[in-house]
Amino acid sequence: MPTVSILADNAVAGSRPKGLTAEWGFAAAIDGLLFDAGQTGVAADNAATLGVGPFETIVLSHGHYDHTTALPAFLDDATELYCHPAAFEAKYHDEEPIGMPYDRDWLAATVDVTTHSDPIEVAPGIHALGEIPREYPDSRTGTHIVDGERVDDPVWDDQSLVVETDDGIALVVGCCHAGLRNTVSYANDIFAESVTTVVGGTHLRSNDPAEIEPIVEWLAGRIERIAPTHCTGRLARRTLADAFDEDFLRVGAGSQIDL
């Protein structure tokens, strides 16, 4: 049975094991694969505390600093890294850079880099979705440069992991800028089994019930359980908890979830 270990998140799951720390960012391990790296090195320290790793394969959900800056802590053991080509582009919040602080050539000197926009199997039974079609509204963040001009960034590089399980598909999402409805729909379209579990950052940060409630209602009619992390606001957490009841999992750094 695959297991997701949350290595970096905004909060720690509990008081045990001792020594876990939190940060603004996300990283998770799915058995021997690393999905994102977090921001400051917390993920590597928590991995050692939990006794998971080392990781030969790394997959990036997208190219924001809070998911990629701590990559060097894992590169000595890694042999391959997967991401969307746009993960390397410059990204901004106002004038502040928020993109990945490493270019492809620098990473390729240490690890084999594979860029992809289509789904790809990155480990047995684990697939990176690549670029996700946008039927529903997405969660755009910051700006990027197109034809020399700064424009809103749809974060085309946002991707999630599909993990095959005995009970259907589990989705592990980093920030889900593509939108949860788009991501679940795309996974359902291209795989024989349906999504039953979602773990990770949802980017449901709005304080407006009119924005959050339709998404939660849509999810509750399609998946069985959810474990939100990172960029999930208080309203979304409360609404998800009400909708999913005992199938809402309260998790944080240090949580280990059997899929």
Short mmCIF file of C-alpha atoms in Angstrom, two decimals:
data_model
loop_
_atom_site.label_atom_id
_atom_site.label_comp_id
_atom_site.label_asym_id
_atom_site.label_seq_id
_atom_site.Cartn_x
_atom_site.Cartn_y
_atom_site.Cartn_z
CA MET A 1 0.00 0.00 0.00
CA PRO A 2 1.53 3.37 -1.00
CA THR A 3 2.12 5.84 1.82
CA VAL A 4 2.32 9.64 1.60
CA SER A 5 4.58 11.31 4.16
CA ILE A 6 4.12 15.07 4.52
CA LEU A 7 7.64 16.49 4.86
CA ALA A 8 6.94 20.23 4.68
CA ASP A 9 3.73 22.07 5.46
CA ASN A 10 2.52 25.24 7.15
CA ALA A 11 1.93 23.41 10.43
CA VAL A 12 3.16 20.32 12.25
CA ALA A 13 0.67 17.48 12.58
CA GLY A 14 1.37 16.73 16.25
CA SER A 15 3.92 16.50 19.04
CA ARG A 16 5.35 13.14 17.93
CA PRO A 17 7.87 12.34 16.73
CA LYS A 18 9.84 15.06 18.47
CA GLY A 19 11.76 17.57 16.41
CA LEU A 20 9.38 18.11 13.49
CA THR A 21 9.22 21.67 12.17
CA ALA A 22 6.96 23.61 9.80
CA GLU A 23 7.33 26.34 7.19
CA TRP A 24 5.35 28.04 4.44
CA GLY A 25 5.83 25.49 1.70
CA PHE A 26 5.15 21.92 0.70
CA ALA A 27 6.99 18.66 0.19
CA ALA A 28 5.85 15.06 0.38
CA ALA A 29 7.26 11.59 -0.09
CA ILE A 30 5.32 8.83 -1.79
CA ASP A 31 7.30 5.79 -0.74
CA GLY A 32 10.69 6.38 -2.43
CA LEU A 33 9.72 9.40 -4.53
CA LEU A 34 9.98 13.07 -3.51
CA PHE A 35 7.24 15.47 -4.60
CA ASP A 36 8.44 19.06 -4.14
CA ALA A 37 11.18 20.12 -1.73
CA GLY A 38 9.83 23.00 0.34
CA GLN A 39 11.58 26.27 1.01
CA THR A 40 14.29 26.15 3.71
CA GLY A 41 15.47 22.61 4.37
CA VAL A 42 12.65 21.67 6.75
CA ALA A 43 11.63 18.84 4.41
CA ALA A 44 15.04 17.17 4.56
CA ASP A 45 15.20 17.45 8.36
CA ASN A 46 11.68 16.06 8.76
CA ALA A 47 12.44 13.22 6.35
CA ALA A 48 15.38 12.23 8.56
CA THR A 49 13.17 12.43 11.65
CA LEU A 50 10.52 10.24 10.01
CA GLY A 51 13.08 7.82 8.60
CA VAL A 52 12.00 8.22 4.96
CA GLY A 53 14.28 8.59 1.96
CA PRO A 54 16.77 8.92 0.37
CA PHE A 55 15.02 9.77 -2.90
CA GLU A 56 16.31 8.92 -6.36
CA THR A 57 13.36 10.49 -8.16
CA ILE A 58 12.05 14.05 -7.65
CA VAL A 59 8.90 15.50 -9.21
CA LEU A 60 8.10 19.22 -9.01
CA SER A 61 4.49 20.35 -8.86
CA HIS A 62 5.42 23.79 -10.26
CA GLY A 63 8.17 26.37 -10.19
CA HIS A 64 7.41 28.48 -7.12
CA TYR A 65 10.07 29.14 -4.49
CA ASP A 66 8.16 27.54 -1.60
CA HIS A 67 8.16 24.20 -3.41
CA THR A 68 11.65 24.26 -4.91
CA THR A 69 14.21 26.34 -3.00
CA ALA A 70 15.30 23.44 -0.77
CA LEU A 71 16.08 21.16 -3.73
CA PRO A 72 19.87 21.12 -3.04
CA ALA A 73 19.27 19.21 0.20
CA PHE A 74 18.09 16.24 -1.90
CA LEU A 75 20.26 16.39 -5.02
CA ASP A 76 23.14 14.26 -3.75
CA ASP A 77 20.89 11.19 -3.75
CA ALA A 78 18.69 12.03 -6.74
CA THR A 79 19.22 10.67 -10.24
CA GLU A 80 16.19 12.10 -12.06
CA LEU A 81 13.90 15.11 -11.81
CA TYR A 82 10.60 15.69 -13.62
CA CYS A 83 8.79 18.99 -14.15
CA HIS A 84 6.86 21.02 -16.71
CA PRO A 85 9.11 23.17 -18.96
CA ALA A 86 7.50 26.37 -17.61
CA ALA A 87 8.70 25.51 -14.09
CA PHE A 88 11.95 27.29 -14.98
CA GLU A 89 10.40 30.57 -16.18
CA ALA A 90 10.61 33.78 -14.16
CA LYS A 91 7.60 34.39 -11.88
CA TYR A 92 6.76 37.45 -9.79
CA HIS A 93 4.53 38.79 -7.03
CA ASP A 94 4.48 42.51 -7.77
CA GLU A 95 8.22 43.10 -8.28
CA GLU A 96 9.38 40.26 -6.05
CA PRO A 97 10.64 37.09 -7.75
CA ILE A 98 8.70 34.02 -6.60
CA GLY A 99 9.99 31.48 -9.10
CA MET A 100 12.41 28.60 -8.70
CA PRO A 101 15.88 30.01 -7.94
CA TYR A 102 17.69 27.44 -10.12
CA ASP A 103 17.88 27.16 -13.88
CA ARG A 104 17.75 23.94 -15.86
CA ASP A 105 21.47 23.86 -16.67
CA TRP A 106 22.41 24.14 -13.00
CA LEU A 107 20.14 21.25 -12.04
CA ALA A 108 21.15 19.16 -15.07
CA ALA A 109 24.76 19.24 -13.89
CA THR A 110 23.69 17.04 -10.97
CA VAL A 111 20.52 15.19 -12.00
CA ASP A 112 18.84 14.06 -15.22
CA VAL A 113 16.09 16.60 -15.91
CA THR A 114 13.01 15.55 -17.87
CA THR A 115 10.53 18.27 -18.82
CA HIS A 116 7.08 17.18 -19.93
CA SER A 117 3.62 18.57 -20.54
CA ASP A 118 1.89 15.22 -21.06
CA PRO A 119 1.27 12.59 -18.37
CA ILE A 120 4.31 10.43 -17.63
CA GLU A 121 4.98 7.48 -15.34
CA VAL A 122 7.67 8.57 -12.88
CA ALA A 123 7.72 5.42 -10.72
CA PRO A 124 5.80 2.14 -10.82
CA GLY A 125 2.14 3.05 -10.37
CA ILE A 126 2.86 6.78 -9.98
CA HIS A 127 2.23 9.28 -12.78
CA ALA A 128 2.92 13.01 -13.10
CA LEU A 129 -0.07 14.58 -14.84
CA GLY A 130 1.72 17.32 -16.78
CA GLU A 131 -0.22 20.37 -17.99
CA ILE A 132 -3.85 20.25 -16.90
CA PRO A 133 -6.71 21.52 -19.12
CA ARG A 134 -8.76 24.31 -17.54
CA GLU A 135 -12.51 23.77 -17.88
CA TYR A 136 -13.26 25.35 -14.49
CA PRO A 137 -11.69 28.51 -13.02
CA ASP A 138 -8.08 28.08 -11.95
CA SER A 139 -6.04 29.66 -9.16
CA ARG A 140 -3.74 32.10 -10.93
CA THR A 141 -0.94 33.58 -8.87
CA GLY A 142 1.42 36.43 -9.59
CA THR A 143 2.72 37.32 -13.04
CA HIS A 144 5.07 35.98 -15.68
CA ILE A 145 6.51 37.43 -18.88
CA VAL A 146 4.88 36.81 -22.26
CA ASP A 147 6.21 38.57 -25.38
CA GLY A 148 8.17 40.95 -23.19
CA GLU A 149 5.18 41.99 -21.06
CA ARG A 150 4.26 41.13 -17.48
CA VAL A 151 0.85 39.38 -17.44
CA ASP A 152 -1.18 37.30 -14.98
CA ASP A 153 0.35 33.86 -14.51
CA PRO A 154 -2.02 30.89 -14.96
CA VAL A 155 0.83 28.67 -13.70
CA TRP A 156 0.64 26.31 -16.68
CA ASP A 157 3.42 24.29 -15.05
CA ASP A 158 1.14 23.20 -12.19
CA GLN A 159 0.85 19.41 -12.10
CA SER A 160 -0.13 16.73 -9.60
CA LEU A 161 0.71 13.10 -8.99
CA VAL A 162 -1.63 10.20 -9.67
CA VAL A 163 -0.97 7.22 -7.42
CA GLU A 164 -2.60 3.93 -8.33
CA THR A 165 -4.07 2.09 -5.35
CA ASP A 166 -6.31 -0.93 -4.75
CA ASP A 167 -9.20 1.49 -4.10
CA GLY A 168 -8.87 3.75 -7.14
CA ILE A 169 -6.65 6.73 -7.74
CA ALA A 170 -5.10 9.00 -5.12
CA LEU A 171 -4.13 12.52 -6.16
CA VAL A 172 -1.22 14.24 -4.44
CA VAL A 173 -1.35 17.95 -5.20
CA GLY A 174 1.32 20.54 -4.50
CA CYS A 175 -0.58 23.82 -4.77
CA CYS A 176 -3.23 22.96 -7.37
CA HIS A 177 -3.06 26.28 -9.20
CA ALA A 178 -4.79 24.44 -12.06
CA GLY A 179 -7.84 24.08 -9.80
CA LEU A 180 -9.05 21.02 -7.95
CA ARG A 181 -12.00 20.46 -10.25
CA ASN A 182 -9.81 20.63 -13.34
CA THR A 183 -7.20 18.32 -11.82
CA VAL A 184 -9.66 15.68 -10.62
CA SER A 185 -11.55 15.80 -13.94
CA TYR A 186 -8.36 15.38 -15.98
CA ALA A 187 -7.16 12.44 -13.88
CA ASN A 188 -10.57 10.80 -14.21
CA ASP A 189 -10.49 11.31 -17.99
CA ILE A 190 -7.11 9.73 -18.65
CA PHE A 191 -7.06 6.84 -16.16
CA ALA A 192 -9.32 3.83 -15.99
CA GLU A 193 -9.98 4.23 -12.25
CA SER A 194 -11.53 7.27 -10.58
CA VAL A 195 -9.99 9.62 -8.03
CA THR A 196 -11.00 8.62 -4.51
CA THR A 197 -8.48 10.52 -2.34
CA VAL A 198 -6.87 13.97 -2.54
CA VAL A 199 -3.85 14.92 -0.41
CA GLY A 200 -1.95 18.20 -0.49
CA GLY A 201 -2.20 21.92 -1.17
CA THR A 202 -5.56 22.96 -2.62
CA HIS A 203 -5.11 26.73 -3.15
CA LEU A 204 -8.59 27.26 -1.73
CA ARG A 205 -7.57 30.49 0.01
CA SER A 206 -10.68 32.62 -0.50
CA ASN A 207 -12.75 33.89 2.43
CA ASP A 208 -15.85 34.09 0.23
CA PRO A 209 -18.29 31.18 0.74
CA ALA A 210 -19.66 31.78 -2.77
CA GLU A 211 -16.26 30.77 -4.14
CA ILE A 212 -15.50 27.88 -1.80
CA GLU A 213 -18.84 26.12 -1.38
CA PRO A 214 -19.45 25.15 -5.05
CA ILE A 215 -15.99 23.60 -5.25
CA VAL A 216 -16.46 21.63 -2.03
CA GLU A 217 -19.91 20.47 -3.14
CA TRP A 218 -18.45 19.33 -6.47
CA LEU A 219 -15.67 17.41 -4.71
CA ALA A 220 -17.99 15.81 -2.17
CA GLY A 221 -19.98 14.29 -5.00
CA ARG A 222 -16.93 12.70 -6.61
CA ILE A 223 -14.19 11.75 -4.12
CA GLU A 224 -14.26 9.84 -0.86
CA ARG A 225 -11.71 11.56 1.37
CA ILE A 226 -9.48 14.62 1.43
CA ALA A 227 -6.40 15.68 3.40
CA PRO A 228 -5.73 19.38 2.68
CA THR A 229 -2.39 21.02 3.43
CA HIS A 230 -0.34 24.16 2.73
CA CYS A 231 -2.35 26.77 0.76
CA THR A 232 -5.79 25.86 2.15
CA GLY A 233 -7.58 28.66 3.96
CA ARG A 234 -9.60 28.45 7.16
CA LEU A 235 -12.97 28.72 5.43
CA ALA A 236 -12.07 25.93 3.00
CA ARG A 237 -10.87 23.69 5.83
CA ARG A 238 -14.10 24.20 7.78
CA THR A 239 -16.27 23.65 4.71
CA LEU A 240 -14.36 20.54 3.68
CA ALA A 241 -14.50 19.17 7.22
CA ASP A 242 -18.28 19.63 7.31
CA ALA A 243 -18.74 18.01 3.90
CA PHE A 244 -16.43 15.02 4.39
CA ASP A 245 -16.91 14.43 8.14
CA GLU A 246 -14.72 11.50 9.23
CA ASP A 247 -13.20 11.33 5.74
CA PHE A 248 -11.65 14.77 6.25
CA LEU A 249 -8.09 14.09 7.42
CA ARG A 250 -6.35 16.71 9.55
CA VAL A 251 -2.72 16.50 8.53
CA GLY A 252 0.49 18.49 8.61
CA ALA A 253 4.24 18.04 8.58
CA GLY A 254 4.95 14.57 9.91
CA SER A 255 1.63 13.01 8.84
CA GLN A 256 1.84 9.65 7.09
CA ILE A 257 -1.25 8.66 5.11
CA ASP A 258 -1.88 5.18 3.76
CA LEU A 259 -3.42 5.38 0.34
#
